[in-house]
Coordinates of C-alpha atoms and ligand atoms in Angstrom, one line a residue:
M1 CA -36.7 94.5 4.6
T2 CA -38.1 97.3 6.7
K3 CA -37.6 96.0 10.5
P4 CA -39.1 95.2 12.6
L5 CA -41.9 94.2 10.2
N6 CA -45.5 95.0 11.4
L7 CA -47.4 91.7 10.7
I8 CA -50.7 93.2 10.1
S9 CA -49.1 95.9 7.8
D10 CA -50.1 95.9 4.0
E11 CA -46.5 95.5 3.1
F12 CA -46.3 92.0 5.2
T13 CA -49.7 90.8 3.9
Q14 CA -49.5 91.5 0.2
N15 CA -45.9 89.7 0.1
V16 CA -46.1 87.3 2.8
H17 CA -44.4 84.7 0.9
Q18 CA -41.4 86.7 -0.1
H19 CA -41.0 88.0 3.4
F20 CA -41.4 84.3 4.7
A21 CA -38.5 83.2 2.4
W22 CA -36.1 85.9 3.6
M23 CA -37.0 85.1 7.2
R24 CA -36.5 81.1 6.8
E25 CA -33.0 82.0 5.3
N26 CA -31.8 85.0 7.4
A27 CA -34.0 85.2 10.6
P28 CA -35.8 81.6 11.3
V29 CA -36.9 83.3 14.5
Y30 CA -37.9 86.7 13.6
K31 CA -39.1 89.4 16.1
G32 CA -41.8 91.5 14.4
K33 CA -44.6 93.8 15.9
L34 CA -48.4 93.2 16.1
I35 CA -51.1 95.6 16.9
F36 CA -50.1 98.4 19.2
G37 CA -46.4 97.6 18.7
K38 CA -46.7 94.5 20.7
D39 CA -43.5 92.1 19.9
V40 CA -44.2 88.8 18.5
Y41 CA -41.6 85.8 17.5
L42 CA -42.4 84.3 14.3
I43 CA -41.1 80.9 13.9
T44 CA -40.6 80.2 10.2
R45 CA -38.8 76.9 9.3
Y46 CA -40.8 73.8 8.9
N47 CA -39.2 71.6 11.5
D48 CA -39.2 74.3 14.2
V49 CA -42.9 75.1 13.3
M50 CA -43.6 71.4 13.8
D51 CA -41.5 71.1 17.0
A52 CA -43.6 74.3 18.2
F53 CA -46.9 72.2 17.9
K54 CA -45.6 69.8 20.4
D55 CA -43.5 72.0 22.5
P56 CA -44.7 72.1 26.2
R57 CA -42.9 75.3 26.8
L58 CA -45.7 77.0 24.5
V59 CA -49.2 77.5 25.7
K60 CA -52.3 79.1 24.3
N61 CA -53.6 80.5 27.5
A62 CA -51.4 83.4 28.3
G63 CA -52.2 83.2 32.0
N64 CA -50.5 79.7 32.1
A65 CA -47.2 81.5 30.7
T66 CA -47.3 84.6 32.9
G67 CA -48.6 82.8 36.1
K68 CA -51.0 85.6 36.4
D69 CA -54.2 83.4 36.7
G70 CA -57.0 84.5 34.4
K71 CA -55.0 87.3 32.9
R72 CA -54.5 87.2 29.3
A73 CA -51.4 88.5 27.7
D74 CA -53.3 90.3 25.0
A75 CA -54.8 92.7 27.4
W76 CA -55.0 95.3 24.7
M77 CA -58.2 93.4 23.7
P78 CA -61.2 95.1 25.0
R79 CA -62.5 93.3 27.9
I80 CA -65.9 92.2 26.3
L81 CA -63.8 90.0 23.9
H82 CA -62.2 88.1 26.8
A83 CA -65.4 85.9 27.2
L84 CA -65.4 84.9 23.4
Q85 CA -61.9 84.2 23.8
N86 CA -62.3 81.6 26.4
N87 CA -62.7 78.9 23.8
M88 CA -60.8 75.6 23.2
L89 CA -58.2 77.1 20.8
N90 CA -57.1 79.5 23.6
T91 CA -57.0 77.0 26.5
D92 CA -54.4 74.2 27.6
D93 CA -55.1 70.7 28.8
P94 CA -57.1 69.8 31.0
D95 CA -59.5 72.6 29.9
H96 CA -58.7 72.1 26.3
R97 CA -59.6 68.4 26.5
R98 CA -62.8 69.0 28.4
L99 CA -64.0 71.5 25.8
R100 CA -62.9 69.4 22.6
N101 CA -64.6 66.3 24.1
L102 CA -68.0 68.2 24.0
V103 CA -67.9 68.8 20.5
H104 CA -65.7 66.1 18.7
K105 CA -68.6 63.8 18.0
A106 CA -69.9 66.1 15.6
F107 CA -66.8 66.4 13.6
T108 CA -66.0 62.7 13.0
P109 CA -65.7 61.9 9.3
R110 CA -68.8 59.8 9.6
M111 CA -71.0 62.6 10.9
I112 CA -69.3 64.9 8.2
Q113 CA -70.3 62.6 5.5
Q114 CA -73.9 63.0 6.3
L115 CA -73.6 66.5 5.6
E116 CA -72.6 65.7 2.0
P117 CA -76.1 66.1 0.3
K118 CA -76.6 69.5 2.2
I119 CA -73.4 70.9 1.1
E120 CA -74.1 69.7 -2.6
Q121 CA -77.5 71.4 -2.5
I122 CA -75.9 74.7 -1.0
A123 CA -73.3 74.7 -3.7
E124 CA -75.8 74.0 -6.6
E125 CA -78.1 76.7 -5.5
L126 CA -75.2 79.2 -5.5
L127 CA -74.0 78.5 -8.7
N128 CA -77.7 78.6 -10.0
Q129 CA -78.0 82.3 -9.3
V130 CA -74.9 83.3 -11.3
A131 CA -74.3 83.2 -15.1
G132 CA -71.1 84.0 -17.0
E133 CA -69.4 86.0 -14.0
M134 CA -69.5 86.5 -10.3
E135 CA -67.5 87.9 -7.4
L136 CA -66.1 84.6 -6.2
V137 CA -66.1 85.6 -2.5
E138 CA -69.4 87.1 -1.9
Q139 CA -71.4 84.9 -4.4
F140 CA -69.8 81.5 -3.6
A141 CA -67.0 81.0 -1.3
L142 CA -68.3 82.9 1.5
P143 CA -72.1 81.8 1.7
L144 CA -71.2 78.2 1.3
P145 CA -69.3 77.4 4.6
V146 CA -71.2 80.1 6.4
T147 CA -74.4 78.3 5.6
V148 CA -72.8 74.9 6.3
I149 CA -71.7 75.9 9.8
A150 CA -74.8 78.0 10.8
E151 CA -76.9 75.2 9.9
M152 CA -74.6 72.8 12.1
V153 CA -74.7 75.1 15.1
G154 CA -78.4 75.7 14.6
I155 CA -78.5 79.3 13.9
P156 CA -82.1 80.0 12.5
V157 CA -81.9 81.1 8.7
E158 CA -83.6 84.3 9.3
D159 CA -81.0 85.7 11.9
R160 CA -77.8 84.6 9.8
P161 CA -77.3 87.8 8.3
K162 CA -77.3 89.8 11.5
F163 CA -75.3 87.2 13.1
L164 CA -72.6 86.8 10.5
G165 CA -72.6 90.7 10.3
W166 CA -71.4 90.8 14.0
V167 CA -69.1 87.9 13.6
N168 CA -67.5 89.9 10.6
R169 CA -67.2 93.0 12.4
I170 CA -65.5 91.3 15.2
L171 CA -63.1 89.7 12.8
V172 CA -61.9 92.9 11.2
S173 CA -61.2 94.6 14.3
F174 CA -57.8 94.4 14.5
S175 CA -57.1 98.2 14.4
A176 CA -57.4 100.9 17.3
F177 CA -60.6 102.2 15.5
G178 CA -61.9 99.0 14.5
M179 CA -61.6 97.9 18.4
I180 CA -64.1 100.8 19.3
R181 CA -66.5 99.9 16.5
M182 CA -66.3 96.2 17.2
I183 CA -67.6 96.6 20.9
P184 CA -71.4 96.9 20.1
A185 CA -71.0 93.9 17.5
A186 CA -69.7 91.8 20.4
I187 CA -72.3 92.8 23.0
S188 CA -75.2 92.1 20.4
L189 CA -73.4 88.7 19.5
M190 CA -73.2 87.6 23.1
R191 CA -76.9 88.8 24.0
Y192 CA -78.2 87.1 21.0
T193 CA -76.3 83.5 21.5
R194 CA -77.5 83.6 25.0
K195 CA -81.1 84.1 24.1
L196 CA -80.9 81.5 21.5
A197 CA -79.3 79.1 23.8
D198 CA -82.1 79.6 26.6
K199 CA -84.6 78.9 23.6
R200 CA -82.8 75.5 23.0
R201 CA -83.0 74.7 26.4
V202 CA -86.8 74.6 26.4
D203 CA -87.3 74.0 22.7
P204 CA -84.3 71.4 21.7
R205 CA -83.4 70.7 18.1
D206 CA -81.2 68.6 16.3
D207 CA -78.2 71.0 16.6
L208 CA -74.8 71.6 18.0
L209 CA -76.2 74.4 20.2
T210 CA -78.7 72.2 21.6
S211 CA -76.4 69.4 22.5
L212 CA -73.9 72.0 24.3
V213 CA -76.7 73.3 26.5
Q214 CA -77.8 69.9 27.0
A215 CA -74.2 68.7 28.2
E216 CA -74.2 71.8 30.5
D217 CA -77.7 71.0 32.1
E218 CA -76.4 67.5 32.7
G219 CA -73.9 68.9 34.9
N220 CA -70.8 68.9 32.9
S221 CA -68.4 71.2 34.4
F222 CA -68.5 74.0 31.8
S223 CA -69.9 77.5 32.0
E224 CA -72.3 79.9 29.9
D225 CA -69.4 81.7 28.7
E226 CA -67.8 78.6 27.5
V227 CA -70.9 77.7 25.4
L228 CA -70.8 81.2 24.0
A229 CA -67.1 80.9 23.0
M230 CA -67.5 77.5 21.6
V231 CA -70.2 78.8 19.0
F232 CA -68.0 81.7 18.4
L233 CA -65.0 79.7 17.6
L234 CA -66.9 77.2 15.5
I235 CA -68.3 80.0 13.5
T236 CA -65.1 81.8 13.0
A237 CA -63.0 78.8 12.7
G238 CA -65.2 77.2 9.9
Y239 CA -66.1 80.5 8.2
E240 CA -62.9 82.4 7.2
T241 CA -60.6 79.4 6.6
T242 CA -62.6 77.6 4.5
V243 CA -63.8 80.7 2.5
S244 CA -59.9 81.4 2.0
L245 CA -59.3 77.8 0.9
I246 CA -61.9 78.0 -1.7
T247 CA -60.9 81.8 -2.8
N248 CA -57.2 81.4 -2.5
G249 CA -57.3 78.0 -4.1
T250 CA -59.3 79.2 -7.1
N251 CA -56.7 81.9 -7.8
A252 CA -53.8 79.7 -7.7
L253 CA -55.7 77.4 -10.1
L254 CA -56.4 80.4 -12.4
Q255 CA -52.8 81.7 -12.2
N256 CA -51.3 78.1 -13.0
P257 CA -53.3 77.4 -16.4
L258 CA -51.6 74.1 -17.0
Q259 CA -52.3 72.7 -13.6
F260 CA -55.8 73.9 -14.0
E261 CA -56.2 72.1 -17.4
R262 CA -55.0 69.0 -15.7
L263 CA -57.5 69.2 -12.9
K264 CA -60.2 70.0 -15.6
A265 CA -59.3 66.8 -17.5
D266 CA -59.0 64.5 -14.4
H267 CA -61.4 65.3 -11.5
E268 CA -59.7 62.4 -9.8
L269 CA -57.0 64.6 -8.9
L270 CA -59.1 66.7 -6.6
P271 CA -58.0 65.0 -3.4
T272 CA -54.2 65.7 -3.9
A273 CA -55.1 69.2 -5.6
I274 CA -57.0 70.1 -2.5
E275 CA -54.2 69.2 -0.2
E276 CA -51.5 71.2 -2.8
L277 CA -53.9 74.2 -2.5
L278 CA -54.0 74.0 1.3
R279 CA -50.0 74.0 1.2
Y280 CA -49.5 76.4 -1.5
D281 CA -51.4 79.5 -0.2
S282 CA -52.4 78.4 3.4
P283 CA -55.5 79.8 4.7
L284 CA -53.9 80.4 8.1
V285 CA -50.4 81.9 7.8
T286 CA -49.6 81.5 11.4
T287 CA -51.3 79.6 14.3
E288 CA -53.4 81.4 16.8
M289 CA -51.1 83.1 19.6
S290 CA -48.8 81.0 21.7
Y291 CA -47.1 82.2 24.6
A292 CA -43.8 81.1 25.9
R293 CA -44.3 79.8 29.6
E294 CA -40.4 80.0 30.2
T295 CA -37.4 81.8 28.8
Y296 CA -35.6 79.8 25.9
T297 CA -33.4 80.4 23.1
L298 CA -33.8 79.4 19.6
H299 CA -31.6 80.0 16.6
G300 CA -29.6 82.4 19.0
V301 CA -33.1 84.4 19.8
T302 CA -34.0 84.7 23.2
I303 CA -37.6 84.3 23.9
E304 CA -38.6 85.6 27.2
R305 CA -41.1 84.0 29.2
G306 CA -44.6 85.3 28.4
S307 CA -43.8 86.5 25.1
T308 CA -46.1 85.7 22.1
V309 CA -44.8 83.2 19.6
L310 CA -46.4 82.6 16.3
P311 CA -45.4 79.4 14.3
A312 CA -45.6 80.4 10.6
I313 CA -47.7 77.7 8.9
G314 CA -47.6 79.6 5.6
S315 CA -43.9 79.7 5.7
A316 CA -43.4 76.0 6.8
N317 CA -45.6 75.0 4.0
R318 CA -43.1 76.8 1.6
D319 CA -39.8 75.4 3.1
E320 CA -37.3 74.3 0.5
T321 CA -35.9 71.8 2.8
V322 CA -39.0 69.9 2.8
F323 CA -40.8 70.6 -0.1
D324 CA -39.4 69.9 -3.7
R325 CA -40.0 73.3 -5.8
P326 CA -42.1 74.8 -2.9
N327 CA -43.1 77.9 -5.0
D328 CA -44.6 75.8 -7.7
L329 CA -48.1 74.4 -7.8
D330 CA -48.2 70.6 -8.3
L331 CA -51.8 69.3 -7.9
T332 CA -50.2 65.6 -7.8
R333 CA -47.7 66.3 -5.3
Q334 CA -47.4 63.5 -2.9
P335 CA -46.1 63.1 -0.3
N336 CA -47.4 66.5 0.8
K337 CA -46.8 66.7 4.6
H338 CA -48.2 70.5 4.9
L339 CA -49.2 71.7 8.0
A340 CA -52.3 73.8 7.0
F341 CA -54.5 72.1 9.7
G342 CA -51.8 72.4 12.4
Q343 CA -50.5 69.5 14.4
G344 CA -50.6 68.3 18.0
I345 CA -53.5 68.6 20.6
H346 CA -55.2 71.8 18.6
Y347 CA -55.0 69.9 15.3
C348 CA -58.0 71.3 13.3
L349 CA -61.1 69.8 14.8
G350 CA -62.9 70.9 11.2
A351 CA -60.4 69.3 8.7
P352 CA -62.8 66.4 7.3
L353 CA -65.5 69.2 7.1
A354 CA -63.0 71.5 5.3
R355 CA -62.0 68.8 3.1
L356 CA -65.4 67.8 2.1
E357 CA -66.5 71.5 1.6
A358 CA -63.6 72.0 -0.6
K359 CA -64.0 68.9 -2.7
I360 CA -67.8 69.8 -3.3
A361 CA -66.9 73.4 -4.0
F362 CA -64.3 72.8 -6.5
R363 CA -66.0 70.0 -8.4
H364 CA -68.9 72.3 -8.7
L365 CA -66.8 75.0 -10.0
L366 CA -65.0 72.7 -12.5
E367 CA -68.3 71.5 -13.8
R368 CA -70.3 74.5 -14.1
C369 CA -67.6 77.1 -15.1
P370 CA -64.7 75.1 -16.8
N371 CA -63.6 78.2 -18.8
M372 CA -63.3 80.3 -15.7
R373 CA -60.9 83.1 -15.7
L374 CA -59.8 86.0 -13.7
A375 CA -61.9 89.1 -14.3
I376 CA -59.2 91.4 -12.7
A377 CA -55.6 91.8 -13.3
P378 CA -53.5 89.5 -11.1
T379 CA -51.7 92.7 -9.7
D380 CA -55.0 94.1 -8.4
I381 CA -55.5 91.0 -6.3
R382 CA -55.3 92.1 -2.7
Y383 CA -55.3 90.0 0.6
R384 CA -57.0 91.1 3.8
N385 CA -54.9 92.9 6.3
I386 CA -55.9 90.9 9.5
P387 CA -53.6 88.7 11.7
V388 CA -53.5 84.9 11.2
I389 CA -55.9 84.4 8.3
H390 CA -54.8 85.0 4.7
R391 CA -57.5 85.4 2.4
I392 CA -57.9 87.5 -0.9
N393 CA -60.4 90.1 -0.2
R394 CA -62.3 89.9 -3.9
L395 CA -61.8 87.8 -6.5
P396 CA -63.9 88.6 -9.7
V397 CA -64.2 85.8 -12.2
A398 CA -65.8 85.2 -15.6
W399 CA -66.5 82.2 -18.0
Ligands
HEM1 C1 -59.5 75.1 5.1 C2 -60.1 75.1 6.1 C3 -59.3 75.2 7.5 C4 -58.1 75.4 7.8 C5 -56.9 75.7 6.9 C6 -58.0 75.2 9.2 C7 -56.6 75.5 10.1 C8 -56.8 75.2 11.4 C9 -55.5 75.1 12.3 C10 -54.1 75.5 11.7 C11 -55.9 74.9 13.7 C12 -54.8 75.0 14.6 C13 -54.5 76.2 15.0 C14 -53.5 76.6 16.2 O1 -52.9 75.5 16.7 O2 -53.4 77.7 16.7 C15 -57.2 74.8 13.6 C16 -57.9 74.6 14.7 C17 -59.4 74.6 14.9 N1 -60.1 74.3 13.7 FE1 -60.0 74.7 11.9 N2 -59.3 74.9 9.7 C18 -60.1 74.9 8.7 C19 -61.4 74.7 8.8 C20 -62.4 74.4 10.0 C21 -63.6 74.3 10.0 C22 -64.6 74.0 8.9 C23 -64.0 74.0 11.2 C24 -65.3 73.7 12.0 C25 -66.2 74.4 12.0 C26 -62.6 74.1 12.2 C27 -62.6 74.1 13.5 C28 -61.5 74.2 14.4 C29 -61.4 74.3 15.9 C30 -62.6 74.0 16.6 C31 -60.1 74.3 16.0 C32 -59.6 74.3 17.3 C33 -59.3 72.8 17.8 C34 -58.5 72.7 19.3 O3 -58.2 73.7 19.8 O4 -58.3 71.7 19.7 N3 -61.7 74.5 11.3 N4 -57.7 74.9 12.3

């Protein structure tokens, strides 16, 4: 292994599971590099990742680690992005709890269940537009969750292409050049969301944005930037992750024909199958950035106060000391204590929604395209080179 490994290099992204296996064995706390050569400590064993989720020495707001109030450690990010970063996933309690409480009602299993007919309809319509072949990401895996979350938040249909264009440009901006190109998109996104929030104040609708601006007007202590950051978080969290579950999951099924056959023969397996797909090729390889608020030592490695620490979910989920034959896809695996949705106070708010979307998506794919096969060579499958999220770029399939 070339060291130190750059975690947004092609070398790491395309071979992530091999690198993680090496790290679990030889360097359970691995000091790698992020954009602009920034150091990062990857934690790769299951038990250590689990501990990290609940470790009070690790915080999400870098200011709480460095003591420099309001200053984020990721100062390399353009200032414009800081407002968008002011979201619950990047904050610690009590701010985190205050922000999470604002939206948690919209994500209870009961509320999510009510979305089922809408998600069914979206899946149905998407598959009506294809025959015999499709590029799975563009034509199915991406539009499905994007439409669901845009509906929930309340982005008008006609504005969605440009809105998602901006989100996408921001998400793929993890290079020096990308950073520069991203700034106009970030400005447009913020301007647009502010305007839409103003509209919802005078013309309320039955959507999340309206409930956010109403909560703001009712004197709840949160700022306009926090509303903006919440919308951005919900869209990004509900976007790439679910796309990845459907895409990486379909690829895993197509590359494991015996398992695929089993699922086709018995759709009742879908709930355990989805948990296994979440474990096997986890949509988030690491959590979002965490920061050490004090210097400490783990497995002989000293992590200095203020350092960036990344618990590696994708590695924990393949840990051979916890999962029997972790590199095998077993759609009946039980128990399956994967960490794909995280743990602790930042446990994924959208987990019930993601599970429902995946169940509907895979059921429709099984029913409508039972003879699905890869339309490219497995060796041509490429994962996107961005941090945190692990998702196949394009997946042409045929049936
Ligand atoms: C397969 C799909 C998904 C996966 C694998 C996933 C995974 C995760 C993980 C691992 C975290 C914790 C990150 C950390 O600790 O740094 C998280 C947090 C979060 N997720 Fe998801 N997610 C998915 C879908 C969704 C959806 C559909 C939504 C909703 C729109 C959503 C909303 C959130 C939010 C708001 C948080 C932050 C919670 C907090 O800070 O308290 N996620 N997700």
